[in-house]
Short mmCIF file of C-alpha atoms and ligand atoms in Angstrom, two decimals:
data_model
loop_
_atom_site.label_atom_id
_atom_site.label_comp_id
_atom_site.label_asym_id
_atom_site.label_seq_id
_atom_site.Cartn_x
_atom_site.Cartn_y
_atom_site.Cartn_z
CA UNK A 1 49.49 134.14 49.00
CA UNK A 2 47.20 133.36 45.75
CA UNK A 3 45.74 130.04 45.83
CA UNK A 4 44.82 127.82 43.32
CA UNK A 5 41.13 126.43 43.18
CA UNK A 6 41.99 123.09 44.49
CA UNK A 7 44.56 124.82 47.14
CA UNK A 8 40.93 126.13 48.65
CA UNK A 9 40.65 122.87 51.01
CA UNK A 10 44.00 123.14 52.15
CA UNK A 11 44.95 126.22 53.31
CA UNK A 12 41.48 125.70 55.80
CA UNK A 13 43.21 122.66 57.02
CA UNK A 14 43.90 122.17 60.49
CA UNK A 15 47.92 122.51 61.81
CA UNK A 16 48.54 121.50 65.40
CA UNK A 17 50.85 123.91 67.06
CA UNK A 18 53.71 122.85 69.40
CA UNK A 19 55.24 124.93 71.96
CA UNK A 20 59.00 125.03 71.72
CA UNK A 21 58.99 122.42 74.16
CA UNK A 22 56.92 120.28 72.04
CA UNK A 23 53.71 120.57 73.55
CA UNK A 24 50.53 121.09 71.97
CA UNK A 25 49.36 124.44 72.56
CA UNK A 26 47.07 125.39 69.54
CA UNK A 27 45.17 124.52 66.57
CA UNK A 28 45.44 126.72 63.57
CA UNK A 29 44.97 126.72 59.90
CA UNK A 30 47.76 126.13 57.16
CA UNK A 31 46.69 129.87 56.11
CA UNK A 32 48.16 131.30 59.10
CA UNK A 33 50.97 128.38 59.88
CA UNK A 34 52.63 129.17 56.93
CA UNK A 35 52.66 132.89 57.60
CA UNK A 36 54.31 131.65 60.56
CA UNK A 37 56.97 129.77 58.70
CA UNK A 38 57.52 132.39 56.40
CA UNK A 39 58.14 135.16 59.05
CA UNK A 40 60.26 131.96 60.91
CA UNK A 41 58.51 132.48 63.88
CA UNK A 42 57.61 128.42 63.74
CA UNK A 43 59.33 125.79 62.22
CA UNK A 44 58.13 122.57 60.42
CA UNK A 45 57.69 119.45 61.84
CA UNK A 46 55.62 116.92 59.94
CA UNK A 47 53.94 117.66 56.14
CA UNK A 48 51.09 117.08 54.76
CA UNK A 49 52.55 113.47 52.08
CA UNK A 50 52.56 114.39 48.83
CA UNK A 51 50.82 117.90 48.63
CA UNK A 52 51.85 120.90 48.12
CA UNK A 53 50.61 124.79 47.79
CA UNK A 54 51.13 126.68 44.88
CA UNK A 55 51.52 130.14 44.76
CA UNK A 56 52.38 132.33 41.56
CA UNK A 57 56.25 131.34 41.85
CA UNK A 58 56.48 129.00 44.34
CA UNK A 59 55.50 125.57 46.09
CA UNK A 60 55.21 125.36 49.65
CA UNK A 61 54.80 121.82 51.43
CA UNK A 62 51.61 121.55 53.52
CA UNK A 63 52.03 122.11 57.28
CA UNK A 64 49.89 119.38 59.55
CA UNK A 65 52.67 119.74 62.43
CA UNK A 66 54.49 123.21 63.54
CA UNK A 67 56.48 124.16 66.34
CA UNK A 68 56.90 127.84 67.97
CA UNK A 69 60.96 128.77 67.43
CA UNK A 70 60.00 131.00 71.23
CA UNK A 71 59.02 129.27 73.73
CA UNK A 72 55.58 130.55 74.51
CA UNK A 73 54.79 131.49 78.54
CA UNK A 74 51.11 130.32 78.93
CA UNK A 75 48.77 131.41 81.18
CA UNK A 76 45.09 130.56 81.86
CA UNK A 77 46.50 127.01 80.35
CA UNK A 78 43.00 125.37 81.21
CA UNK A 79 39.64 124.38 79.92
CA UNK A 80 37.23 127.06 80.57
CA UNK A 81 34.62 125.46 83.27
CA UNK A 82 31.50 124.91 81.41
CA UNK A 83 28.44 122.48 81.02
CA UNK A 84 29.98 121.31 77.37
CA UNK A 85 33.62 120.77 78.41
CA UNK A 86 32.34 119.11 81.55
CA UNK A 87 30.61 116.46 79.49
CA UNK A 88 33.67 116.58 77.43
CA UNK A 89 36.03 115.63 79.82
CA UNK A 90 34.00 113.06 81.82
CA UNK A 91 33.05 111.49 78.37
CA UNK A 92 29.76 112.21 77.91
CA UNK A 93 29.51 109.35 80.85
CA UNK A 94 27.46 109.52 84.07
CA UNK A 95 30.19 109.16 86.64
CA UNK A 96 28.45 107.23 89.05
CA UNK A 97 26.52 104.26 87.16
CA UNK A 98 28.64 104.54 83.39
CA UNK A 99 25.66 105.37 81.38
CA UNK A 100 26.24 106.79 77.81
CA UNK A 101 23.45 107.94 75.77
CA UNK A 102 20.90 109.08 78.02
CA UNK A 103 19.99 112.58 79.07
CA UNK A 104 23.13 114.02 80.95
CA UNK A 105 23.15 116.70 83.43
CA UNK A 106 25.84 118.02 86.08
CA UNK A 107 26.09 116.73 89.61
CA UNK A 108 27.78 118.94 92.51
CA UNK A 109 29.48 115.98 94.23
CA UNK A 110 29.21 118.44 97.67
CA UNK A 111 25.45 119.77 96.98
CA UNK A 112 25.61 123.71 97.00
CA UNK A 113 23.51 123.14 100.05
CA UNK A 114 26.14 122.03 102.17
CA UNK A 115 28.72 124.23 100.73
CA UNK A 116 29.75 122.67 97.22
CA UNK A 117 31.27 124.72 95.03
CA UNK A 118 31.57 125.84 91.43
CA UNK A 119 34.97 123.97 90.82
CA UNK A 120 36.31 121.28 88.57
CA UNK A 121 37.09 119.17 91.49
CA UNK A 122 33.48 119.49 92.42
CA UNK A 123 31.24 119.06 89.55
CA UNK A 124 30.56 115.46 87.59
CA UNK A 125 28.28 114.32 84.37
CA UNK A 126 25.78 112.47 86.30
CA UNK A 127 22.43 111.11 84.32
CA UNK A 128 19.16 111.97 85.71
CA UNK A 129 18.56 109.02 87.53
CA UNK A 130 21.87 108.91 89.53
CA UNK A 131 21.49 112.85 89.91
CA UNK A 132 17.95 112.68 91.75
CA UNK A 133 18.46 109.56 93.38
CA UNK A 134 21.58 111.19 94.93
CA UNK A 135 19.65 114.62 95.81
CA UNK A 136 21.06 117.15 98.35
CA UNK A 137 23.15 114.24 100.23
CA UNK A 138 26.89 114.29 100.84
CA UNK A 139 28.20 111.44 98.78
CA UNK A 140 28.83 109.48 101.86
CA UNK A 141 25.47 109.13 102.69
CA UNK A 142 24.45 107.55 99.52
CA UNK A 143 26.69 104.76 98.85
CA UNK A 144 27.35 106.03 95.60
CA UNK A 145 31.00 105.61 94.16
CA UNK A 146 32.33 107.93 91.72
CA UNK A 147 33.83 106.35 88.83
CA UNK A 148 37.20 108.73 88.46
CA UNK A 149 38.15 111.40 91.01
CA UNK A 150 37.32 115.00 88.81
CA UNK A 151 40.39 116.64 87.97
CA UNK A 152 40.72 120.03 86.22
CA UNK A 153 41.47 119.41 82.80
CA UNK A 154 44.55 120.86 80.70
CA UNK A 155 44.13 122.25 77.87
CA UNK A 156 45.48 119.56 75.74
CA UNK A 157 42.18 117.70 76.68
CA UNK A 158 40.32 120.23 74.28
CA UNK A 159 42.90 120.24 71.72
CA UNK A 160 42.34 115.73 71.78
CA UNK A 161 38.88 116.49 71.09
CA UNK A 162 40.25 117.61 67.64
CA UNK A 163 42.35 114.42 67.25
CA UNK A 164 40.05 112.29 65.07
CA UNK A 165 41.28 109.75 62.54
CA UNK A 166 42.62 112.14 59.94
CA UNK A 167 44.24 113.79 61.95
CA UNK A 168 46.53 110.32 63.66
CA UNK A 169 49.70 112.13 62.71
CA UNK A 170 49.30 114.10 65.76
CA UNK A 171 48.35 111.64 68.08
CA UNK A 172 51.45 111.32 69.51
CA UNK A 173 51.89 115.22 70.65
CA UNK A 174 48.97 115.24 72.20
CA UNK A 175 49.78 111.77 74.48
CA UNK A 176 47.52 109.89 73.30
CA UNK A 177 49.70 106.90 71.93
ZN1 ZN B 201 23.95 107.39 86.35
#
C-alpha cells in the first residue's frame, strides 16, 4: 500500500493481536495488521476514532485491536527468563523490604550453594542491602519474608508492559481492568 505523508505515523502504530479466543498474543504494527485483514486471516475489532489510511483508491480504518480468524496453538507461551523481565515482573521492587529506586540485583531465594536453581520460582529482585544481608542462607534462617511467592510469568505480562495510557483501549484484553 502507498501511504500518504501524514499516513507515515500510522501505519508504525502499534495493533494488539488477539487469539481467536480473545487473548492477547502479539503486538504488531498497522503495516502488517492490515495485510492481515486484507488476506482475512484477522478480523477487526476496535479502530483507531476518526482516522483513516489512504491508499491510491481506497480508505482503510486504522486497526488498534485485531483478532486471528484461526485459532493459533502456542507454544513456548512464556517470558523468556532473564535479568530485565525479572525486574519486570517483580516491578522493579526488592521483594523482601519494597524498595524502588535503588540499585536492584537478583536474589536466588535457595542460594545455588544449597542447591537453588535457575528457575522463575527461584529467583527474586532483591536490592543490595536485602541481597547481602541475606547471603548464602536458606530463607528460613533469616527471618526474611518475601513479599509475593515468584511465579513464572505469561506472556501477557510482557505484552502489559506495552499497555501505557495511549494505548487504554486495550486494557481490557490484556486483564488489566
Ligand atoms: Zn530490599
Amino acid at each position: 500500500m502507498t501511504c500518504r505523508a501524514d499516513s507515515k505515523s500510522l501505519i508504525n502504530r502499534a495493533v494488539l493481536v488477539l487469539n481467536q479466543t480473545y487473548e492477547p498474543i502479539h503486538i504488531c504494527d498497522v503495516r502488517r495488521a492490515i495485510v492481515l485483514l486484507i488476506e482475512d486471516k484477522a478480523s477487526m475489532v476496535k479502530t483507531v476514532n476518526h482516522q483513516a489510511l489512504h491508499s491510491v483508491s481506497q480508505a482503510f480504518p486504522v486497526p488498534t485491536i485485531i483478532r486471528i480468524n484461526k485459532y493459533v496453538r502456542l507454544r513456548n507461551w512464556y517470558a523468556v527468563l532473564n535479568k530485565a523481565n525479572i525486574f519486570r515482573r517483580d516491578n522493579y521492587t526488592c521483594q523482601y523490604c519494597g524498595a524502588q529506586d535503588v540499585p536492584l540485583t537478583v536474589d536466588h531465594i535457595i542460594p545455588k550453594v544449597l542447591g537453588g536453581s535457575e528457575t522463575w520460582e527461584n529467583l527474586v529482585t532483591a536490592c543490595i542491602y536485602c541481597n547481602n544481608k541475606k547471603g548464602d542462607r536458606a530463607l528460613a534462617e533469616t527471618g526474611m519474608i518475601l513479599r509475593k511467592r515468584p511465579i513464572r510469568p505469561h506472556k501477557v505480562h510482557t505484552l502489559q508492559q506495552f499497555a501505557g495510557a495511549p494505548l487504554a483501549e486495550w486494557r481490557p484484553y490484556l486483564f488489566l481492568d
